[in-house]
Coordinates of C-alpha atoms and ligand atoms in Angstrom, one line a residue:
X192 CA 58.5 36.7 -8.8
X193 CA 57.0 37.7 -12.4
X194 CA 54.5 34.5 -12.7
X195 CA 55.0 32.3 -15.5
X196 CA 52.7 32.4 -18.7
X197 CA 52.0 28.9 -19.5
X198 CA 49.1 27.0 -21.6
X199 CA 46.9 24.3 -20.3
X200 CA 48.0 22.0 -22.8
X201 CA 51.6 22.5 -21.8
X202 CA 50.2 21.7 -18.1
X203 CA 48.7 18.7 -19.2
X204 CA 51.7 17.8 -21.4
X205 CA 53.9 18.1 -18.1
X206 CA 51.1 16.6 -15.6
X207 CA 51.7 13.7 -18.6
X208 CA 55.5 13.4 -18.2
X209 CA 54.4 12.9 -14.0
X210 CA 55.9 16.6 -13.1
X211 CA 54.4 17.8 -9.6
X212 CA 52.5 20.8 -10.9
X213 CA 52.2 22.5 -7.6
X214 CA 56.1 22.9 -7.4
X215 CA 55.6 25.7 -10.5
X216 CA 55.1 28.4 -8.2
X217 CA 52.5 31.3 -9.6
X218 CA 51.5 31.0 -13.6
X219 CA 49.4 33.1 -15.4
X220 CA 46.7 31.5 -17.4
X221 CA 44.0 33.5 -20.1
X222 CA 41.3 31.9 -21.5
X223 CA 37.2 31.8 -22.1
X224 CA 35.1 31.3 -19.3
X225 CA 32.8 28.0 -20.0
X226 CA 31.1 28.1 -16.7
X227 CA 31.3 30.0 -13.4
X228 CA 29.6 29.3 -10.2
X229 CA 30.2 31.0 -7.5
X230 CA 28.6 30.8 -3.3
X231 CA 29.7 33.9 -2.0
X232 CA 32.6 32.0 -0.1
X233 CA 33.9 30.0 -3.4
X234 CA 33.6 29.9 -6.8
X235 CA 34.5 27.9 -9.7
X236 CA 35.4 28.5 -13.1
X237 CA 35.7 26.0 -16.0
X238 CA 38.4 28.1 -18.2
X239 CA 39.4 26.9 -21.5
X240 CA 42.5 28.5 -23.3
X241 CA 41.7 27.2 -27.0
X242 CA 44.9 25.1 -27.0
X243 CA 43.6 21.7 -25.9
X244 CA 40.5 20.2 -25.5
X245 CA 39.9 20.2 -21.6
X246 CA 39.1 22.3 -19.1
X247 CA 40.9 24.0 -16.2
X248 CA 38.9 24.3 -13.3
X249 CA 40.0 27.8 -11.2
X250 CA 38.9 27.9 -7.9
X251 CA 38.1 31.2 -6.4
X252 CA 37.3 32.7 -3.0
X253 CA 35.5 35.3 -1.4
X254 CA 38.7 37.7 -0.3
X255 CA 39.2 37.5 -4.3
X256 CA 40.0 41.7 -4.1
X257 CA 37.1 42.5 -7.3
X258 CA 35.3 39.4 -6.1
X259 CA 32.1 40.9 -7.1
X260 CA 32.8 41.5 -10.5
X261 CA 34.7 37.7 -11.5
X262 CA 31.5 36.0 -9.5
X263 CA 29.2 37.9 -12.1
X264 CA 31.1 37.4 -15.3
X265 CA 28.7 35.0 -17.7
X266 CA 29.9 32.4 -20.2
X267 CA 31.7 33.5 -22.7
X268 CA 34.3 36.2 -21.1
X269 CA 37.5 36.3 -21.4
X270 CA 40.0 36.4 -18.5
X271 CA 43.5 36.3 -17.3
X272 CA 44.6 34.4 -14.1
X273 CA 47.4 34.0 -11.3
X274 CA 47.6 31.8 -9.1
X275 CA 49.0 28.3 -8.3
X276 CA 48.5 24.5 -9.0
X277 CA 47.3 22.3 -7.1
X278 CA 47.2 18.2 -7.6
X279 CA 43.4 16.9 -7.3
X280 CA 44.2 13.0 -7.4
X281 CA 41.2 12.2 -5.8
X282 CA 38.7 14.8 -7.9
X283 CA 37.5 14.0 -11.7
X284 CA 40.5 16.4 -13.5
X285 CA 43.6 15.5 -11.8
X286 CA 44.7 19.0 -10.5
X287 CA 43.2 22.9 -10.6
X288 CA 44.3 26.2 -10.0
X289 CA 43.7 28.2 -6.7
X290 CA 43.8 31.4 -8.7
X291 CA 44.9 34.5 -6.4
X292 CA 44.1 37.4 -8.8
X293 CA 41.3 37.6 -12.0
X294 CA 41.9 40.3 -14.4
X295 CA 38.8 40.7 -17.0
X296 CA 40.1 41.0 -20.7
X297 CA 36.7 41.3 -22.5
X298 CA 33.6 41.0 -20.5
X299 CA 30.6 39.1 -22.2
X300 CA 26.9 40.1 -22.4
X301 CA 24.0 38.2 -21.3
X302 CA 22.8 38.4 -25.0
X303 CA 26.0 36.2 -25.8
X304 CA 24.3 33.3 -28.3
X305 CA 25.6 30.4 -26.2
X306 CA 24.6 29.9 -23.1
X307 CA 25.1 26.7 -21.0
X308 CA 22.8 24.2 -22.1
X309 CA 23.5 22.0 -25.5
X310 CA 22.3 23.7 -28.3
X311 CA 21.3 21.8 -31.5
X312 CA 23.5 21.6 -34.8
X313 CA 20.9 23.5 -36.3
X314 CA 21.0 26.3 -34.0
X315 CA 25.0 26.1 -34.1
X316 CA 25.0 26.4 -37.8
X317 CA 23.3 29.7 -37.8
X318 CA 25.8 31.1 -35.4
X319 CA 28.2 29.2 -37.0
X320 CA 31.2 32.2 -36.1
X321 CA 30.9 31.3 -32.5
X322 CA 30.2 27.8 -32.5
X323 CA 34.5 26.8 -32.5
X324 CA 33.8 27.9 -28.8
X325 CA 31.5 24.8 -28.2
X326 CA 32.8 21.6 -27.5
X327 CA 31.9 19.9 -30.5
X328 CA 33.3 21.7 -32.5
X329 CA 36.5 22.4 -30.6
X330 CA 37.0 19.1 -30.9
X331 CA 35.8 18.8 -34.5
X332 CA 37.9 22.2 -36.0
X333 CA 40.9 20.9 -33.9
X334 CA 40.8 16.8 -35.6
X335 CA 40.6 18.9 -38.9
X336 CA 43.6 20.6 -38.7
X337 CA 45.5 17.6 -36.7
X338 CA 44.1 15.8 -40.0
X339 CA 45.4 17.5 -42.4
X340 CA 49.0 17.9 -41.0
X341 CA 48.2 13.3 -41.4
X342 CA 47.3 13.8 -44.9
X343 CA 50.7 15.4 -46.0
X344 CA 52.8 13.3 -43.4
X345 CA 51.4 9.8 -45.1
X346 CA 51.9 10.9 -48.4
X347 CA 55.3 13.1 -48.3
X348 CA 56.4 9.7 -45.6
X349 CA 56.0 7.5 -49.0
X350 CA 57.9 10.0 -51.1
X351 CA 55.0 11.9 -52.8
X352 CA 55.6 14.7 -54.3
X353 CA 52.7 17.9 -53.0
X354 CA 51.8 19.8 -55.9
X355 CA 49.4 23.0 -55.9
X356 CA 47.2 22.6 -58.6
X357 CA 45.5 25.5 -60.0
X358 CA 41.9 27.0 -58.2
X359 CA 41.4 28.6 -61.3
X360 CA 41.3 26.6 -64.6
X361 CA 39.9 26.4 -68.1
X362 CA 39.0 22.9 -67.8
X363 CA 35.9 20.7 -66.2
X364 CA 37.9 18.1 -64.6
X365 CA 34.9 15.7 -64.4
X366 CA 32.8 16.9 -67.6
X367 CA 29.6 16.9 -65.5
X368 CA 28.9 21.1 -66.1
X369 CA 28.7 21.2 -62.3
X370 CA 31.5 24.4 -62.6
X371 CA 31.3 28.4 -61.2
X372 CA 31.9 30.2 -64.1
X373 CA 34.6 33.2 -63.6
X374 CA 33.3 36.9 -64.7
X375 CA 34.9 40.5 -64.3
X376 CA 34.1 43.5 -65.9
X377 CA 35.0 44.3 -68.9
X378 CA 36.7 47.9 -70.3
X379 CA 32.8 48.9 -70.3
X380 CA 32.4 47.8 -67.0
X381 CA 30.0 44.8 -68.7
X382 CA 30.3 41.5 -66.7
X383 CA 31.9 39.3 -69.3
X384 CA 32.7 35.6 -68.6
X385 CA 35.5 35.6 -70.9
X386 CA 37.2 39.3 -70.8
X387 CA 39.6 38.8 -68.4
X388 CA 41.4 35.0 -69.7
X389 CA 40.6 35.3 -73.0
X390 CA 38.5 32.2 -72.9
X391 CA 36.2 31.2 -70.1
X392 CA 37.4 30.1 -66.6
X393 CA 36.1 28.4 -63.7
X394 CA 36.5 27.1 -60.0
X395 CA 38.1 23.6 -60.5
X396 CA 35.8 21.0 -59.8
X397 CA 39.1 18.8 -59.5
X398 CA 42.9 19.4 -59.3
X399 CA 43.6 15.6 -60.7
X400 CA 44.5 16.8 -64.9
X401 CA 47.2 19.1 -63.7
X402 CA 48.4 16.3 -61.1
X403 CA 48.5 13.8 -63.8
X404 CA 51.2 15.9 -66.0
X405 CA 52.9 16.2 -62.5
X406 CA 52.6 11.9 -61.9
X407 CA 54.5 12.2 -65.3
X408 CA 57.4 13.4 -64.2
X409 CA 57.3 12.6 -60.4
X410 CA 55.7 9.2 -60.4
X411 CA 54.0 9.9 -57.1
X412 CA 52.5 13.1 -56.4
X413 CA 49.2 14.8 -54.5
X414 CA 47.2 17.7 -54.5
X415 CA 45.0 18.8 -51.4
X416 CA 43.1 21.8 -51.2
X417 CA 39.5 23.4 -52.0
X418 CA 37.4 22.5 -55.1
X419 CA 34.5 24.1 -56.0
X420 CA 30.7 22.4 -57.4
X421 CA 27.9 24.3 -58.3
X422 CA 25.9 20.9 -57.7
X423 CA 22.7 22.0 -56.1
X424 CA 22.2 18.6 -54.1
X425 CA 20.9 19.7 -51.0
X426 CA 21.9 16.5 -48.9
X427 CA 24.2 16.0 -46.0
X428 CA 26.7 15.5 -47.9
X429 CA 27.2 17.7 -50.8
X430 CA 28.9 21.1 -50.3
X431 CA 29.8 23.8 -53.0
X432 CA 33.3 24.3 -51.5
X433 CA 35.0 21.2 -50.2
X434 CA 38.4 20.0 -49.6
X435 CA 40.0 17.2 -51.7
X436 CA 42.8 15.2 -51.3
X437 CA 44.0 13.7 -54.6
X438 CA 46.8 11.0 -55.1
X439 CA 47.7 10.0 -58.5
X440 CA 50.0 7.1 -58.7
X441 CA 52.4 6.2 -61.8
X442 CA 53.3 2.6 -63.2
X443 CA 50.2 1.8 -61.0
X444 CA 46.6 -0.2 -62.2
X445 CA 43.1 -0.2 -60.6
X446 CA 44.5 -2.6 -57.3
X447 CA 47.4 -0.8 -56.7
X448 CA 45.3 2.1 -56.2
X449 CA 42.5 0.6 -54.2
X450 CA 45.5 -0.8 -52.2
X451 CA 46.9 3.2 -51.4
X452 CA 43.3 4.3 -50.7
X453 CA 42.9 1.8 -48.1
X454 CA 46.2 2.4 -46.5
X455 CA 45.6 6.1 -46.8
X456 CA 41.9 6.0 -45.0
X457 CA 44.0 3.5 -42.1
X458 CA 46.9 5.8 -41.7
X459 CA 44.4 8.8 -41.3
X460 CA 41.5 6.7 -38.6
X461 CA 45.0 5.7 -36.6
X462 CA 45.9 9.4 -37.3
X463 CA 43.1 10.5 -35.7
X464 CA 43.2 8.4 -32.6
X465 CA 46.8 8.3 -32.0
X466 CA 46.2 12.4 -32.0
X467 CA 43.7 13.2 -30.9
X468 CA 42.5 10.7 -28.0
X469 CA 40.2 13.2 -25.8
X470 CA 38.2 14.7 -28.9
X471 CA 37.7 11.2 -30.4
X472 CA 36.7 10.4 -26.9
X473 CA 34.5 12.8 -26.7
X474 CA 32.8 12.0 -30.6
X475 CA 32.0 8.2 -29.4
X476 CA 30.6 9.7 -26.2
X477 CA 28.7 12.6 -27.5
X478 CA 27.8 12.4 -30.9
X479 CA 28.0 8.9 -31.8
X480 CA 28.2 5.9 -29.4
X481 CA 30.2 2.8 -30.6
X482 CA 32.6 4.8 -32.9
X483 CA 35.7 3.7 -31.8
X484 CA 34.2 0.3 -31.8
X485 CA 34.2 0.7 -35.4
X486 CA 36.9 2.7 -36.0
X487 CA 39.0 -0.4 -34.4
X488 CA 36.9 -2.6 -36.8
X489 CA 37.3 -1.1 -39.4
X490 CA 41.6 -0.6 -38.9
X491 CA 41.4 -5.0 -38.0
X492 CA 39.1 -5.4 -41.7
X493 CA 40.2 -6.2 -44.7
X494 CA 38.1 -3.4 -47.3
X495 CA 35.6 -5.5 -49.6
X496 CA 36.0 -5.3 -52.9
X497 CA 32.7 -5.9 -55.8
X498 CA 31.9 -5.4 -59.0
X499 CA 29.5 -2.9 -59.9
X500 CA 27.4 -5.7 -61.8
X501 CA 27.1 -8.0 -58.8
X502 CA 26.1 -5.0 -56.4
X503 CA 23.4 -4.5 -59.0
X504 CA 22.2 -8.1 -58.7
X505 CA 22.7 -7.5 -54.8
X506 CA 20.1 -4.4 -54.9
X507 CA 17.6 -6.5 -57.4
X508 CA 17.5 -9.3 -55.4
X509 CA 16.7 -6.7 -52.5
X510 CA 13.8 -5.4 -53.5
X511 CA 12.5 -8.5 -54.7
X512 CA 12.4 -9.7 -51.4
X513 CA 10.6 -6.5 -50.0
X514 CA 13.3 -4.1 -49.3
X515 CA 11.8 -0.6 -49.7
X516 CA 14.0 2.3 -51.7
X517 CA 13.3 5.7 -53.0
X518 CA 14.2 4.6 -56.1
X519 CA 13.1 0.7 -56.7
X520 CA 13.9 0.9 -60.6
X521 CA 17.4 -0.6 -59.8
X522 CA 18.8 -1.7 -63.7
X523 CA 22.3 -2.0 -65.1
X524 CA 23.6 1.1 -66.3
X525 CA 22.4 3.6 -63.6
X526 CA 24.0 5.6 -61.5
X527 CA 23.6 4.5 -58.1
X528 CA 22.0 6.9 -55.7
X529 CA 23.1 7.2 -52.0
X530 CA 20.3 4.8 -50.3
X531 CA 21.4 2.2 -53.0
X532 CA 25.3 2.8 -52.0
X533 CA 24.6 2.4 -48.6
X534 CA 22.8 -1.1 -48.9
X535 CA 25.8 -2.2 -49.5
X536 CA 27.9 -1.0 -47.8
X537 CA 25.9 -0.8 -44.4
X538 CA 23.9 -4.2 -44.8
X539 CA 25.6 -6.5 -47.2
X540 CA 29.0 -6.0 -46.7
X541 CA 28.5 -4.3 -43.0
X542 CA 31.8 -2.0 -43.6
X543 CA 33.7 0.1 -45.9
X544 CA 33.6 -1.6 -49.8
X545 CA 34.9 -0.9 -52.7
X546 CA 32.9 -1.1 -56.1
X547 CA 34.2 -1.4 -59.0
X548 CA 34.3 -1.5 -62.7
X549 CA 31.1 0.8 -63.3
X550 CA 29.3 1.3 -66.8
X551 CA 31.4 3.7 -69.0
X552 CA 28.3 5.9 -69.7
X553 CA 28.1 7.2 -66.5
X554 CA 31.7 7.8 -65.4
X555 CA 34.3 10.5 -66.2
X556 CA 35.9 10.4 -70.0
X557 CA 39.8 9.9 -68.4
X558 CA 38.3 6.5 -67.2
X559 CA 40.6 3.3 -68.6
X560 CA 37.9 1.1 -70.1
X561 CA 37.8 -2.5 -70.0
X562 CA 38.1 -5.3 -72.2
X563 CA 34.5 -6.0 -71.8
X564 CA 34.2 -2.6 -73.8
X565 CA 31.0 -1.8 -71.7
X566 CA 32.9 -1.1 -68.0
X567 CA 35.6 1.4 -66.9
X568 CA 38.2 0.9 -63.9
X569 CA 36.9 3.0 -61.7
X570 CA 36.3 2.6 -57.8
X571 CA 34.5 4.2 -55.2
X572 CA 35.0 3.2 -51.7
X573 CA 32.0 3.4 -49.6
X574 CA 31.5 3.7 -46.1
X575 CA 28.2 2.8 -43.7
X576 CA 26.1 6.0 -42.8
X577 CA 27.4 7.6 -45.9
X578 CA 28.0 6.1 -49.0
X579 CA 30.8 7.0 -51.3
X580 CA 33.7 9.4 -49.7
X581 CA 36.5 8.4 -52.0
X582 CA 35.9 8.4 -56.0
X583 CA 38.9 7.2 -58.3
X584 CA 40.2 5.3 -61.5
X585 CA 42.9 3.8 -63.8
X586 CA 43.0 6.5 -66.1
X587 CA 43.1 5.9 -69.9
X588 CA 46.4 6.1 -71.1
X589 CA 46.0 4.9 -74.5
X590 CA 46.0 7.8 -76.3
X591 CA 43.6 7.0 -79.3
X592 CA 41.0 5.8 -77.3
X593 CA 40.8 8.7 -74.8
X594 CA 41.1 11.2 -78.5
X595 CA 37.6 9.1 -79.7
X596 CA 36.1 9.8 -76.1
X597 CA 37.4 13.8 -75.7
X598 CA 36.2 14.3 -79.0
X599 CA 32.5 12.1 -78.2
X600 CA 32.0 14.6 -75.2
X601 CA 33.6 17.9 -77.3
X602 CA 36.5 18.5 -74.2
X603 CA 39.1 18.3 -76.4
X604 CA 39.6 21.6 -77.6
X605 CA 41.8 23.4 -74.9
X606 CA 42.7 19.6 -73.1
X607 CA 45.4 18.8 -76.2
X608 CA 48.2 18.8 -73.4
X609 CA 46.3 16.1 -71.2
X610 CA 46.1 14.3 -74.4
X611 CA 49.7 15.0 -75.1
X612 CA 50.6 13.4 -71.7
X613 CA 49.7 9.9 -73.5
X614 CA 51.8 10.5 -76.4
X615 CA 54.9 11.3 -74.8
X616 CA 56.5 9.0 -72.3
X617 CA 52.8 8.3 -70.5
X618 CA 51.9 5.1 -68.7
X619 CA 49.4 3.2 -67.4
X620 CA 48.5 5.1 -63.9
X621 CA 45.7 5.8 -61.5
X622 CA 44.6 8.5 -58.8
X623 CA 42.0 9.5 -56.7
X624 CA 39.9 11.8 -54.8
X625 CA 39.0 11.7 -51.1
X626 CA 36.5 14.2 -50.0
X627 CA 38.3 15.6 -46.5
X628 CA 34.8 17.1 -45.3
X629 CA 33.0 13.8 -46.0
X630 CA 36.0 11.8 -44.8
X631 CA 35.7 13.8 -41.3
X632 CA 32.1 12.8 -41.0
X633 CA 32.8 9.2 -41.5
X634 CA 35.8 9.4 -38.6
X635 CA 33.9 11.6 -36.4
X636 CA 30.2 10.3 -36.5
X637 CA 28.9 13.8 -37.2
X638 CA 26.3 13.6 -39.9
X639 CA 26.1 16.7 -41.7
X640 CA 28.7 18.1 -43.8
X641 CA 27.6 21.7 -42.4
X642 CA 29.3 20.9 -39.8
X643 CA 32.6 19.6 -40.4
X644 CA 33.2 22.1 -42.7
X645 CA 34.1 25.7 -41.2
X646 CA 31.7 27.9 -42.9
X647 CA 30.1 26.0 -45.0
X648 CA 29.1 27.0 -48.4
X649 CA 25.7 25.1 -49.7
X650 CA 23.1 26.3 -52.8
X651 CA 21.6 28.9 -51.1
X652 CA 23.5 29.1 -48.0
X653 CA 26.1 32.1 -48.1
X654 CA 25.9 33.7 -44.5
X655 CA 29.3 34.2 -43.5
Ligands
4AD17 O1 34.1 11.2 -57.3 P1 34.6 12.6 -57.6 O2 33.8 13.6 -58.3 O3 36.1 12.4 -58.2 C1 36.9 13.3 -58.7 O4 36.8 14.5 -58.6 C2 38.2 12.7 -59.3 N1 38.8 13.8 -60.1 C3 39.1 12.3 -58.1 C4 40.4 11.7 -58.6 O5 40.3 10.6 -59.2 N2 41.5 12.5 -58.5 O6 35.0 13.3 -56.2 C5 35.9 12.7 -55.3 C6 35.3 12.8 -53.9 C7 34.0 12.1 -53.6 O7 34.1 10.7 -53.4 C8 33.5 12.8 -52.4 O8 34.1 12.3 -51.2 C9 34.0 14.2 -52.6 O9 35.1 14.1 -53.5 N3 33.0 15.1 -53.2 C10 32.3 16.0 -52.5 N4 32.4 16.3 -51.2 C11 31.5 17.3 -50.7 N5 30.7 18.0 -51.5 C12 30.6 17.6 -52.8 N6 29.7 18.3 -53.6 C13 31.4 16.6 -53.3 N7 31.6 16.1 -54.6 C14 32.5 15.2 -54.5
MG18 MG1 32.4 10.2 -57.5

């Protein structure tokens, strides 16, 4: 009988439904070798296929007709397998296979980067081409794609609208310079940085202008996809390429939108574990203890919300009373660094927080200011262990107040159509931005944005 090809998942996804595995007769598996022990009279094999995150274990024996060869082959190699399954109530993974032939599809030298033992993040960053065969970041690649499939069913579930916003763009979205400049050749084969448009281009920083003319016609709409920094923070946190998911929300004010990013950040933690049980399993096991603790916390919590002048009072009153920050200057009017975010969040409120109405000097132009004339309606929501992961705002939609501001900060020129959106047919509305990489740390516990990005792309850090 020609054996069956089948998957591990789809074994597990059967072993789920309570089918008697052993009754499918001879499969054929192929997969990577994790580990492979063998005593002359029977070996084992931890195989994983790249389609779920558990192992098989393949049980060999000593008749095995190129026994010599399979009992030698290292970490890493690749094989194909027939044989049958058996059911293992009593043993840790509930069955295996007896395997009654091994074919070797790509053998792996002893030279092969991981061997056996946990390697650090660091060391996994530097082979970061291999390290989606670890188990870390199996896990972590596979929550990211499982997440993002959550990000488009939450928002198209409520009716949104997806709309692909341009990766190449005229405009600094935030007007904080932090853009990559576009530049071709010219006819002279000159780099020029303006030959090609006419006008210079960048990388957006931020796909939210071109979603806002969209929110005027489809009232609720989102963009997700890569936006680009040349921010040369070297923290755990900043990246120069990193995935943003931006809502923007029509006929809605500052609460309404605090009220979506809370229910988005839900759907997406209940995403996560609803999806993904054994790799969240694994990330409060492994990486960090008590997540889903606070993952169940946080889903059970109300967000906190507070204003950006009583946090200030918050962080004075700290260091009055001896608590010791980097920055101890704490005044109204500054921009809050990350040790001062996550005060608050981690020991005042002890979860994730909004803050709100910030000083107008140090947020984005498209900001709705308030009637105190000295705040805008802005919002971050900040989370323990990192600090801000979602940034967002009622934008101005009055449109001789945002003209005054566009024109303060010189963006106006070549933004007339954003400006146009407030004279015909606009309304009040409001949007924001989730960072996807940072929002993976925060549901994952890992603590480096390094690492729940791909290949990550940092100042200085371009290796594959
Ligand atoms: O606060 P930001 O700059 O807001 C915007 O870009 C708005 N246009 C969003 C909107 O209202 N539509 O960025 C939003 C989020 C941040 O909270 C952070 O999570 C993430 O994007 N982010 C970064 N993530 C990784 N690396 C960086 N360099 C990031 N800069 C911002
Ligand atoms: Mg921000």
């Amino acid at each position: 009988m020609q054996p069956k090809f089948t998957t591990v998942r789809e074994l597990y996804s059967r072993f789920s439904a309570k089918e008697d595995l052993s009754k499918l007769g001879n499969i054929y598996l192929s997969g990577w070798i994790r580990t492979n022990r063998d005593s002359g009279s029977i070996g084992f094999i931890a195989l994983n296929d790249g389609t779920c995150f558990k192992n098989i274990q393949l049980v060999y024996n000593g008749d095995l007709e190129n026994h010599d060869v399979v009992s030698h082959l290292l970490t890493g190699a690749t094989i194909g397998v027939h044989g049958e399954i058996v059911m293992t109530p009593e043993m840790k993974q509930p069955f295996e296979m007896h395997v009654t032939s091994i074919e070797v599809l790509g053998e792996c030298s002893s030279d092969y980067p991981l061997q056996k033992k946990r390697h650090s993040f660091e060391y996994l960053r530097d082979e970061a081409y291999l390290r989606p065969r670890t188990n870390t970041f199996t896990a972590l690649y596979r929550l990211r794609s499982v997440l993002a499939l959550g990000v488009h069913e939450f928002f198209q579930g409520k009716g949104f609208v997806y709309v692909h916003t341009p990766e190449i763009t005229a405009n600094d979205a935030e007007g904080a310079g932090q853009v990559f400049t576009i530049v071709t050749p010219d006819d002279q084969g000159k780099m020029s940085d303006t030959d090609f448009f006419g006008r210079r281009a960048s990388l957006t920083v931020s796909g939210q202008l071109h979603v806002e003319a969209f929110a005027m016609a489809f009232r609720d709409v989102y963009t997700f996809g890569p936006t680009f920094r040349a921010e040369k923070s070297n923290t755990t946190r900043h990246a120069s390429e990193f995935w943003m998911i931006e809502p923007e929300i029509a006929f809605a004010d500052l609460d309404d939108d605090m009220a979506l990013m809370e229910e988005t950040i839900k759907f997406l933690i209940q995403y996560a574990l609803d999806k993904c049980p054994d790799e969240m399993a694994f990330f409060d096991r492994m990486i960090s203890p008590g997540l889903l603790d606070k993952l169940h916390r946080v889903l059970s919590t109300p967000f906190t919300k507070m204003e950006y002048t009583d946090g200030i009072k918050i962080l004075q009153d700290a260091v009055k009373s001896g608590k010791k920050f980097e920055n101890p200057n704490i005044e109204w009017g500054m921009d809050l660094q990350s040790e001062h975010e996550r005060y608050l969040t981690e020991e005042v409120v002890k979860g994730p927080m909004f803050l709100i109405n910030y000083p107008k000097e140090i947020k984005s132009f498209y900001m709705r200011e308030n009637d105190d004339g000295k705040t805008v309606a802005a919002c971050d929501c900040l989370v323990p262990g990192e600090g801000e992961i979602i940034g967002g705002s009622q934008r101005e939609e009055r449109y001789e107040i945002l003209e005054k501001k566009m024109e303060k900060i010189g963006n106006k020129e070549g933004l007339e159509w954003y400006l146009n959106l407030r004279k015909w047919g606009g309304c009040i509305h409001s949007g924001f931005g989730i960072g996807f990489d940072r929002l993976l740390m925060y549901i994952t516990g890992i603590a480096n944005i390094r690492d729940t990005e791909p290949f990550p792309r940092t100042s200085s850090q371009l290796k594959y």
